mmCIF file of C-alpha atoms in Angstrom:
data_model
loop_
_atom_site.group_PDB
_atom_site.id
_atom_site.type_symbol
_atom_site.label_atom_id
_atom_site.label_comp_id
_atom_site.label_asym_id
_atom_site.label_seq_id
_atom_site.Cartn_x
_atom_site.Cartn_y
_atom_site.Cartn_z
ATOM 1 C CA MET A 215 109.199 75.545 56.774
ATOM 2 C CA THR A 216 108.657 72.025 55.582
ATOM 3 C CA ILE A 217 111.539 69.838 54.341
ATOM 4 C CA GLY A 218 109.966 70.066 50.894
ATOM 5 C CA GLU A 219 109.953 73.895 51.010
ATOM 6 C CA LYS A 220 113.591 73.748 52.244
ATOM 7 C CA ILE A 221 114.604 71.460 49.384
ATOM 8 C CA LYS A 222 112.970 73.840 46.843
ATOM 9 C CA GLN A 223 114.705 76.855 48.429
ATOM 10 C CA LEU A 224 118.098 75.197 48.404
ATOM 11 C CA ARG A 225 117.639 73.833 44.873
ATOM 12 C CA LYS A 226 116.865 77.252 43.493
ATOM 13 C CA LYS A 227 119.677 78.796 45.507
ATOM 14 C CA ASN A 228 122.018 76.357 43.769
ATOM 15 C CA ASP A 229 120.579 77.091 40.320
ATOM 16 C CA MET A 230 119.414 73.466 40.061
ATOM 17 C CA THR A 231 116.336 72.088 38.154
ATOM 18 C CA GLN A 232 114.109 69.398 39.630
ATOM 19 C CA GLU A 233 115.396 67.128 36.870
ATOM 20 C CA LYS A 234 119.011 67.683 37.723
ATOM 21 C CA LEU A 235 118.347 67.139 41.509
ATOM 22 C CA ALA A 236 116.507 63.944 40.654
ATOM 23 C CA ASP A 237 119.444 62.775 38.499
ATOM 24 C CA PHE A 238 121.916 63.462 41.223
ATOM 25 C CA LEU A 239 119.961 61.434 43.713
ATOM 26 C CA CYS A 240 118.908 58.680 41.314
ATOM 27 C CA VAL A 241 115.235 59.266 41.933
ATOM 28 C CA SER A 242 112.465 60.220 39.606
ATOM 29 C CA TYR A 243 111.567 63.811 38.645
ATOM 30 C CA GLN A 244 108.073 63.141 40.011
ATOM 31 C CA ALA A 245 109.502 62.216 43.457
ATOM 32 C CA VAL A 246 111.274 65.643 43.717
ATOM 33 C CA SER A 247 108.104 67.353 42.589
ATOM 34 C CA LYS A 248 106.061 65.590 45.315
ATOM 35 C CA TRP A 249 108.574 66.549 47.985
ATOM 36 C CA GLU A 250 108.372 70.168 47.030
ATOM 37 C CA CYS A 251 104.615 70.162 46.837
ATOM 38 C CA GLY A 252 104.299 68.545 50.285
ATOM 39 C CA LEU A 253 102.699 65.412 48.966
ATOM 40 C CA SER A 254 105.521 63.157 50.309
ATOM 41 C CA SER A 255 108.882 63.430 51.994
ATOM 42 C CA PRO A 256 112.283 62.074 50.886
ATOM 43 C CA ASP A 257 113.344 58.706 52.307
ATOM 44 C CA LEU A 258 115.473 58.858 55.403
ATOM 45 C CA SER A 259 118.380 57.416 53.537
ATOM 46 C CA LEU A 260 118.404 60.571 51.270
ATOM 47 C CA ILE A 261 118.802 63.110 54.083
ATOM 48 C CA VAL A 262 122.575 62.869 54.288
ATOM 49 C CA PRO A 263 123.122 62.974 50.457
ATOM 50 C CA LEU A 264 120.716 65.912 50.116
ATOM 51 C CA ALA A 265 122.593 67.855 52.918
ATOM 52 C CA LYS A 266 125.972 67.081 51.264
ATOM 53 C CA LEU A 267 124.637 68.060 47.832
ATOM 54 C CA PHE A 268 123.417 71.454 49.098
ATOM 55 C CA ASN A 269 126.371 71.870 51.435
ATOM 56 C CA VAL A 270 124.290 72.267 54.561
ATOM 57 C CA THR A 271 123.877 70.364 57.748
ATOM 58 C CA ALA A 272 121.151 67.826 58.193
ATOM 59 C CA ASP A 273 119.540 70.033 60.808
ATOM 60 C CA GLU A 274 119.374 72.936 58.414
ATOM 61 C CA LEU A 275 117.848 70.656 55.811
ATOM 62 C CA LEU A 276 115.215 69.441 58.282
ATOM 63 C CA GLY A 277 114.282 73.026 59.144
ATOM 64 C CA MET A 278 116.237 73.105 62.397
ATOM 65 C CA ASP A 279 118.395 76.061 61.654
ATOM 66 C CA LYS A 280 118.948 77.880 64.976
ATOM 67 C CA ASP A 281 118.403 81.390 63.590
ATOM 68 C CA GLU A 282 115.280 80.405 61.701
ATOM 69 C CA GLN A 283 113.963 78.580 64.808
ATOM 70 C CA SER A 284 114.631 81.700 66.997
ATOM 71 C CA ALA A 285 112.881 83.898 64.471
ATOM 72 C CA LEU A 286 109.899 81.542 64.291
ATOM 73 C CA ARG A 287 109.657 81.336 68.070
ATOM 74 C CA LYS A 288 109.665 85.139 68.340
ATOM 75 C CA GLU A 289 107.032 85.349 65.573
ATOM 76 C CA LEU A 290 104.780 82.919 67.402
ATOM 77 C CA GLU A 291 105.423 84.551 70.777
ATOM 78 C CA ASP A 292 104.453 87.925 69.413
ATOM 79 C CA ALA A 293 101.276 86.601 67.724
ATOM 80 C CA TYR A 294 100.375 84.715 70.935
ATOM 81 C CA ASN A 295 100.730 87.904 73.071
ATOM 82 C CA ASP A 296 98.667 89.880 70.617
ATOM 83 C CA THR A 297 95.716 87.571 71.246
ATOM 84 C CA TYR A 298 95.598 88.943 74.785
ATOM 85 C CA LYS A 299 94.869 92.317 73.324
ATOM 86 C CA THR A 300 92.184 91.074 71.021
ATOM 87 C CA GLY A 301 90.756 88.290 73.282
ATOM 88 C CA ASP A 302 90.750 85.929 70.287
ATOM 89 C CA MET A 303 90.948 82.552 72.146
ATOM 90 C CA GLU A 304 90.461 80.559 68.934
ATOM 91 C CA LYS A 305 93.489 82.192 67.350
ATOM 92 C CA ARG A 306 95.499 81.592 70.569
ATOM 93 C CA ILE A 307 94.837 77.971 70.465
ATOM 94 C CA GLU A 308 95.770 77.831 66.794
ATOM 95 C CA ILE A 309 99.126 79.386 67.626
ATOM 96 C CA ASP A 310 99.577 76.818 70.466
ATOM 97 C CA GLU A 311 98.887 73.988 68.094
ATOM 98 C CA ARG A 312 101.367 75.270 65.527
ATOM 99 C CA ALA A 313 103.978 75.920 68.174
ATOM 100 C CA ILE A 314 103.864 72.401 69.770
ATOM 101 C CA LYS A 315 104.318 70.946 66.221
ATOM 102 C CA GLU A 316 107.270 73.244 65.521
ATOM 103 C CA PHE A 317 108.825 72.779 68.922
ATOM 104 C CA PRO A 318 107.883 69.242 70.063
ATOM 105 C CA GLY A 319 108.738 68.594 73.689
ATOM 106 C CA ASP A 320 108.711 72.287 74.617
ATOM 107 C CA MET A 321 106.980 72.339 78.010
ATOM 108 C CA GLU A 322 106.347 76.039 77.993
ATOM 109 C CA TRP A 323 104.221 75.849 74.892
ATOM 110 C CA LEU A 324 102.563 72.685 76.055
ATOM 111 C CA ASN A 325 101.702 74.310 79.340
ATOM 112 C CA ARG A 326 100.204 77.343 77.454
ATOM 113 C CA TYR A 327 98.172 74.982 75.310
ATOM 114 C CA ALA A 328 96.811 73.184 78.394
ATOM 115 C CA TRP A 329 95.866 76.466 80.072
ATOM 116 C CA ASP A 330 94.215 77.783 76.917
ATOM 117 C CA ILE A 331 92.191 74.606 76.466
ATOM 118 C CA TRP A 332 91.089 74.799 80.102
ATOM 119 C CA CYS A 333 90.140 78.500 79.926
ATOM 120 C CA ALA A 334 88.270 77.925 76.667
ATOM 121 C CA ALA A 335 86.463 74.926 78.189
ATOM 122 C CA THR A 336 84.996 77.099 80.976
ATOM 123 C CA GLY A 337 82.963 78.881 78.287
ATOM 124 C CA ILE A 338 81.444 75.768 76.803
ATOM 125 C CA LYS A 339 77.749 75.404 77.639
ATOM 126 C CA ASP A 340 77.392 71.805 76.528
ATOM 127 C CA ASP A 341 78.239 69.687 79.562
ATOM 128 C CA ASN A 342 79.789 66.863 77.633
ATOM 129 C CA GLY A 343 81.847 69.217 75.561
ATOM 130 C CA PHE A 344 83.133 70.932 78.667
ATOM 131 C CA LYS A 345 83.998 67.637 80.320
ATOM 132 C CA ALA A 346 85.907 66.378 77.226
ATOM 133 C CA GLU A 347 87.982 69.519 77.005
ATOM 134 C CA ARG A 348 88.692 69.488 80.694
ATOM 135 C CA GLU A 349 90.051 65.913 80.431
ATOM 136 C CA ARG A 350 92.242 66.998 77.525
ATOM 137 C CA ALA A 351 93.583 69.816 79.683
ATOM 138 C CA ILE A 352 94.238 67.439 82.568
ATOM 139 C CA LYS A 353 96.181 65.064 80.344
ATOM 140 C CA LEU A 354 98.307 67.879 78.972
ATOM 141 C CA PHE A 355 98.969 69.358 82.427
ATOM 142 C CA ASP A 356 100.038 65.925 83.647
ATOM 143 C CA THR A 357 102.537 65.664 80.774
ATOM 144 C CA VAL A 358 104.014 68.995 81.661
ATOM 145 C CA ILE A 359 104.236 68.115 85.387
ATOM 146 C CA GLU A 360 106.015 64.886 84.528
ATOM 147 C CA ASN A 361 108.466 66.350 82.043
ATOM 148 C CA ALA A 362 109.017 70.050 82.832
ATOM 149 C CA GLU A 363 112.463 70.941 84.251
ATOM 150 C CA ASP A 364 111.606 74.583 84.833
ATOM 151 C CA THR A 365 110.039 74.994 88.299
ATOM 152 C CA LYS A 366 107.852 77.859 87.306
ATOM 153 C CA ILE A 367 106.313 75.940 84.434
ATOM 154 C CA LYS A 368 105.806 72.934 86.600
ATOM 155 C CA CYS A 369 104.055 75.086 89.204
ATOM 156 C CA MET A 370 101.741 76.610 86.701
ATOM 157 C CA ALA A 371 100.840 73.121 85.416
ATOM 158 C CA ILE A 372 100.130 71.931 88.969
ATOM 159 C CA THR A 373 97.918 74.962 89.536
ATOM 160 C CA GLY A 374 96.080 74.074 86.280
ATOM 161 C CA ILE A 375 95.495 70.452 87.090
ATOM 162 C CA VAL A 376 94.366 71.233 90.625
ATOM 163 C CA GLN A 377 91.763 73.637 89.248
ATOM 164 C CA CYS A 378 90.519 70.985 86.749
ATOM 165 C CA LEU A 379 90.363 68.185 89.334
ATOM 166 C CA CYS A 380 88.599 70.344 91.898
ATOM 167 C CA SER A 381 85.978 71.272 89.284
ATOM 168 C CA LYS A 382 85.350 67.545 88.929
ATOM 169 C CA GLY A 383 85.101 67.177 92.677
ATOM 170 C CA CYS A 384 88.224 65.048 92.744
ATOM 171 C CA ARG A 385 89.688 67.015 95.725
ATOM 172 C CA GLU A 386 91.694 64.248 97.234
ATOM 173 C CA GLU A 387 93.486 63.604 93.925
ATOM 174 C CA ALA A 388 94.020 67.286 93.528
ATOM 175 C CA ARG A 389 95.705 67.446 96.934
ATOM 176 C CA LYS A 390 98.236 64.868 95.828
ATOM 177 C CA TYR A 391 99.292 67.250 93.046
ATOM 178 C CA VAL A 392 99.525 70.134 95.490
ATOM 179 C CA GLU A 393 102.092 68.080 97.395
ATOM 180 C CA LEU A 394 104.195 68.135 94.262
ATOM 181 C CA TYR A 395 104.362 71.857 94.445
ATOM 182 C CA PRO A 396 107.949 72.747 95.560
ATOM 183 C CA ASP A 397 108.622 74.508 98.756
ATOM 184 C CA GLY A 398 110.548 77.814 98.558
ATOM 185 C CA PRO A 399 109.810 81.349 97.299
ATOM 186 C CA MET A 400 106.370 80.351 95.950
ATOM 187 C CA MET A 401 105.340 78.623 99.077
ATOM 188 C CA SER A 402 102.428 81.081 99.546
ATOM 189 C CA ASN A 403 100.977 79.954 96.164
ATOM 190 C CA LYS A 404 101.034 76.446 97.482
ATOM 191 C CA LYS A 405 98.980 77.342 100.527
ATOM 192 C CA GLU A 406 96.436 79.138 98.392
ATOM 193 C CA LEU A 407 96.256 76.173 96.030
ATOM 194 C CA LEU A 408 95.691 73.832 98.933
ATOM 195 C CA ALA A 409 92.709 75.965 99.998
ATOM 196 C CA SER A 410 90.951 75.185 96.696
ATOM 197 C CA CYS A 411 91.114 71.472 97.690
ATOM 198 C CA LEU A 412 89.392 71.995 101.060
ATOM 199 C CA GLU A 413 85.839 72.498 102.078
ATOM 200 C CA GLY A 414 83.832 73.992 104.906
ATOM 201 C CA GLU A 415 85.531 74.790 108.244
ATOM 202 C CA GLU A 416 88.804 73.218 107.188
ATOM 203 C CA LYS A 417 88.998 75.519 104.220
ATOM 204 C CA LEU A 418 88.059 78.602 106.190
ATOM 205 C CA LYS A 419 90.694 77.809 108.846
ATOM 206 C CA HIS A 420 93.448 77.206 106.262
ATOM 207 C CA LYS A 421 92.600 80.498 104.521
ATOM 208 C CA GLN A 422 92.733 82.385 107.857
ATOM 209 C CA GLU A 423 96.045 80.784 108.632
ATOM 210 C CA TYR A 424 97.808 81.857 105.535
ATOM 211 C CA THR A 425 96.173 85.240 105.603
ATOM 212 C CA LEU A 426 97.432 85.766 109.132
ATOM 213 C CA GLU A 427 100.914 84.992 107.793
ATOM 214 C CA TYR A 428 100.492 87.667 105.170
ATOM 215 C CA PHE A 429 99.378 90.104 107.793
ATOM 216 C CA GLN A 430 102.274 89.232 110.100
ATOM 217 C CA ASP A 431 104.665 89.932 107.122
ATOM 218 C CA VAL A 432 103.116 93.422 106.577
ATOM 219 C CA ILE A 433 103.367 94.346 110.252
ATOM 220 C CA THR A 434 107.007 93.001 110.432
ATOM 221 C CA ALA A 435 107.875 95.135 107.472
ATOM 222 C CA LEU A 436 106.430 98.230 109.051
ATOM 223 C CA VAL A 437 107.807 97.733 112.577
ATOM 224 C CA TRP A 438 111.265 96.205 111.866
ATOM 225 C CA ASN A 439 112.298 96.516 108.210
ATOM 226 C CA GLY A 440 112.687 100.253 107.904
ATOM 227 C CA ILE A 441 110.650 100.545 104.749
ATOM 228 C CA ALA A 442 109.931 104.305 105.502
ATOM 229 C CA ASP A 443 110.541 106.889 108.228
ATOM 230 C CA VAL A 444 109.533 105.471 111.606
ATOM 231 C CA LYS A 445 107.066 108.373 112.204
ATOM 232 C CA TYR A 446 104.986 106.859 109.448
ATOM 233 C CA THR A 447 105.535 103.149 109.926
ATOM 234 C CA ALA A 448 104.958 102.928 113.645
ATOM 235 C CA ASP A 449 101.623 104.726 113.369
ATOM 236 C CA THR A 450 100.569 102.782 110.319
ATOM 237 C CA ALA A 451 101.345 99.403 112.057
ATOM 238 C CA ILE A 452 99.303 100.450 115.084
ATOM 239 C CA ARG A 453 96.330 101.578 112.985
ATOM 240 C CA LEU A 454 96.362 98.311 111.007
ATOM 241 C CA MET A 455 96.511 96.166 114.116
ATOM 242 C CA GLU A 456 93.688 98.178 115.764
ATOM 243 C CA ALA A 457 91.624 97.802 112.629
ATOM 244 C CA VAL A 458 92.023 94.004 112.602
ATOM 245 C CA PHE A 459 91.920 93.263 116.364
ATOM 246 C CA THR A 460 88.908 95.463 117.131
ATOM 247 C CA ASP A 461 88.199 93.544 120.355
ATOM 248 C CA GLY A 462 91.683 94.274 121.699
ATOM 249 C CA ASN A 463 92.632 90.547 121.767
ATOM 250 C CA TYR A 464 96.027 91.035 120.039
ATOM 251 C CA LEU A 465 97.688 87.833 121.464
ATOM 252 C CA TYR A 466 101.226 87.732 120.112
ATOM 253 C CA PHE A 467 100.718 91.028 118.214
ATOM 254 C CA HIS A 468 101.002 92.684 121.657
ATOM 255 C CA PHE A 469 104.745 92.411 120.957
ATOM 256 C CA GLU A 470 104.583 94.670 117.876
ATOM 257 C CA MET A 471 102.081 96.960 119.557
ATOM 258 C CA ALA A 472 104.443 97.443 122.536
ATOM 259 C CA HIS A 473 107.415 98.313 120.256
ATOM 260 C CA SER A 474 105.330 100.493 117.888
ATOM 261 C CA CYS A 475 103.949 102.570 120.875
ATOM 262 C CA PHE A 476 107.454 102.835 122.290
ATOM 263 C CA LYS A 477 108.739 104.255 118.979
ATOM 264 C CA LYS A 478 105.982 106.822 118.975
ATOM 265 C CA ALA A 479 106.925 107.770 122.589
ATOM 266 C CA GLU A 480 110.538 108.261 121.419
ATOM 267 C CA LEU A 481 109.405 110.539 118.611
ATOM 268 C CA ALA A 482 107.151 112.464 120.791
ATOM 269 C CA VAL A 483 109.761 113.133 123.526
ATOM 270 C CA SER A 484 112.302 114.093 120.903
ATOM 271 C CA SER A 485 109.888 116.670 119.494
ATOM 272 C CA GLY A 486 109.066 118.015 122.973
ATOM 273 C CA ASP A 487 105.581 116.605 123.145
ATOM 274 C CA LEU A 488 106.004 115.181 126.619
ATOM 275 C CA GLU A 489 102.335 114.358 127.342
ATOM 276 C CA ASN A 490 102.093 112.349 124.097
ATOM 277 C CA ALA A 491 105.333 110.645 124.999
ATOM 278 C CA LYS A 492 104.022 109.524 128.370
ATOM 279 C CA SER A 493 100.669 108.406 126.811
ATOM 280 C CA ASN A 494 102.437 106.162 124.389
ATOM 281 C CA LEU A 495 104.736 104.741 127.024
ATOM 282 C CA ILE A 496 101.728 103.780 129.073
ATOM 283 C CA LYS A 497 100.309 101.930 126.012
ATOM 284 C CA SER A 498 103.714 100.282 125.366
ATOM 285 C CA ILE A 499 103.889 99.084 128.958
ATOM 286 C CA TYR A 500 100.274 97.699 128.772
ATOM 287 C CA HIS A 501 101.007 95.706 125.661
ATOM 288 C CA ALA A 502 104.313 94.420 127.108
ATOM 289 C CA ARG A 503 102.536 93.158 130.158
ATOM 290 C CA GLU A 504 99.817 91.458 128.119
ATOM 291 C CA TYR A 505 102.479 89.750 125.982
ATOM 292 C CA ASP A 506 104.345 88.595 129.006
ATOM 293 C CA ARG A 507 101.142 87.251 130.549
ATOM 294 C CA ILE A 508 100.378 84.821 127.668
ATOM 295 C CA VAL A 509 103.989 83.975 126.851
ATOM 296 C CA TYR A 510 105.845 83.931 130.211
ATOM 297 C CA ILE A 511 103.381 83.955 133.054
ATOM 298 C CA SER A 512 100.609 81.778 131.795
ATOM 299 C CA PRO A 513 101.791 80.095 128.594
ATOM 300 C CA GLY A 514 99.267 77.868 126.860
ATOM 301 C CA LYS A 515 96.682 77.775 124.082
ATOM 302 C CA TYR A 516 94.956 81.032 123.152
ATOM 303 C CA SER A 517 92.450 81.839 120.384
ATOM 304 C CA PHE A 518 92.023 84.971 118.368
ATOM 305 C CA THR A 519 88.542 86.413 118.738
ATOM 306 C CA THR A 520 88.477 88.908 115.896
ATOM 307 C CA PRO A 521 86.141 87.524 113.132
ATOM 308 C CA ILE A 522 88.953 87.701 110.672
ATOM 309 C CA PHE A 523 91.050 85.071 112.516
ATOM 310 C CA ASP A 524 88.552 83.472 114.826
ATOM 311 C CA LYS A 525 89.386 79.867 113.707
ATOM 312 C CA ILE A 526 92.991 80.180 114.779
ATOM 313 C CA THR A 527 94.450 79.014 118.092
ATOM 314 C CA ILE A 528 98.050 79.449 119.045
ATOM 315 C CA ASP A 529 100.168 77.661 121.693
ATOM 316 C CA THR A 530 102.553 80.121 123.312
ATOM 317 C CA ARG A 531 104.409 77.300 125.051
ATOM 318 C CA ASN A 532 106.052 76.693 121.651
ATOM 319 C CA PHE A 533 107.212 80.243 121.250
ATOM 320 C CA ALA A 534 110.991 80.824 120.816
ATOM 321 C CA HIS A 535 112.541 83.378 123.146
ATOM 322 C CA THR A 536 115.305 85.525 121.747
ATOM 323 C CA THR A 537 116.234 87.127 125.083
ATOM 324 C CA MET A 538 116.567 85.999 128.720
ATOM 325 C CA GLY A 539 114.200 88.731 129.956
ATOM 326 C CA ARG A 540 110.579 89.568 129.472
ATOM 327 C CA LEU A 541 109.240 92.227 127.078
ATOM 328 C CA LEU A 542 108.364 94.521 129.969
ATOM 329 C CA ASP A 543 111.969 94.439 131.134
ATOM 330 C CA ASP A 544 113.114 95.315 127.616
ATOM 331 C CA ILE A 545 110.772 98.328 127.417
ATOM 332 C CA LYS A 546 111.909 99.537 130.869
ATOM 333 C CA ASN A 547 115.537 99.262 129.801
ATOM 334 C CA MET A 548 114.918 101.069 126.492
ATOM 335 C CA SER A 549 113.230 103.840 128.569
ATOM 336 C CA THR A 550 116.624 104.697 130.082
ATOM 337 C CA ARG A 551 117.902 106.025 126.805
ATOM 338 C CA ARG A 552 119.223 109.574 126.805
ATOM 339 C CA CYS A 553 116.272 110.890 124.728
ATOM 340 C CA PHE A 554 114.096 110.366 127.819
ATOM 341 C CA ASP A 555 116.266 112.414 130.054
ATOM 342 C CA ALA A 556 113.829 115.325 129.703
ATOM 343 C CA ILE A 557 111.106 113.479 131.581
ATOM 344 C CA LYS A 558 113.041 110.891 133.611
ATOM 345 C CA ASN A 559 112.434 112.975 136.790
ATOM 346 C CA ASP A 560 108.697 113.503 135.996
ATOM 347 C CA GLU A 561 106.543 111.905 138.609
ATOM 348 C CA ASP A 562 104.072 110.639 135.952
ATOM 349 C CA PHE A 563 107.055 109.116 134.072
ATOM 350 C CA LYS A 564 108.221 107.327 137.177
ATOM 351 C CA ALA A 565 104.686 106.050 137.957
ATOM 352 C CA ILE A 566 104.385 104.423 134.559
ATOM 353 C CA PHE A 567 106.827 101.694 135.530
ATOM 354 C CA GLU A 568 105.541 101.031 139.021
#
């Protein structure tokens, strides 16, 4: 609502004619008429007298009533969200433009506006038109980055400007914006964003590195976090690792393989399936020895050879050790648990640890 519309509303509410209002303010009748028609606005010196005359605050007079502002925001939010059902980008941008006028300095709306301009620009066939809109989006994103206090909004704006700059081929400039991305819960987004700034082998290696981190998180959840019954998680973890490391070069994943196979051995011996228990113990011991070989016996640099992670080399000399003993010793100690009493005198069981 404009100030002229507000004056008209308050004048009628107070049963006042335009002439009477003009007389009270010592202005012409034509001046009041122009305010209400939107042709002009009252002089700044008249704001306080008008507010006093209508018994409202200056904020209310200027259309800054909190309830009205909240209602308007909700109205615009609802209309904006509806455009995602219709796909009407033109309407969406119209709502953006109204919102940034109604709520100047609102970084959430300004960020939306920047994103919508950028998304709309990608559909422009004229090269010059596309470049012009891209530059407009870049400027808007930059304003949001500089002024937004909300971390999520700032991160979204950084993502947007990095996309725009990379499309221009300005990858070094884009990387500077990636560095502004805060560390923390959204760190994975930062790594993905950095990948868009890289090229060739450097990009491929970077993608493999953060994908390996995701994979490690999944395996950790299955083996250690108790997300489901162990009879499902142990087997699922093993199947996933076998599917990824088809060549058997598990490197530090031998650790999870050793523990997962041991858990399967525990389940098997508890259910009376002694042969299966011994088979999984043999596998567990194998993986424990392989882990100890690269971490304790011959620590150094090792490379994955599976095509999914073949750009990644690890240095086991930098590994942190959580216990004094080796993994093989841990597996042997765990095999003394009471659940293995049923096979502890079995010659095959004894032979496993020789």
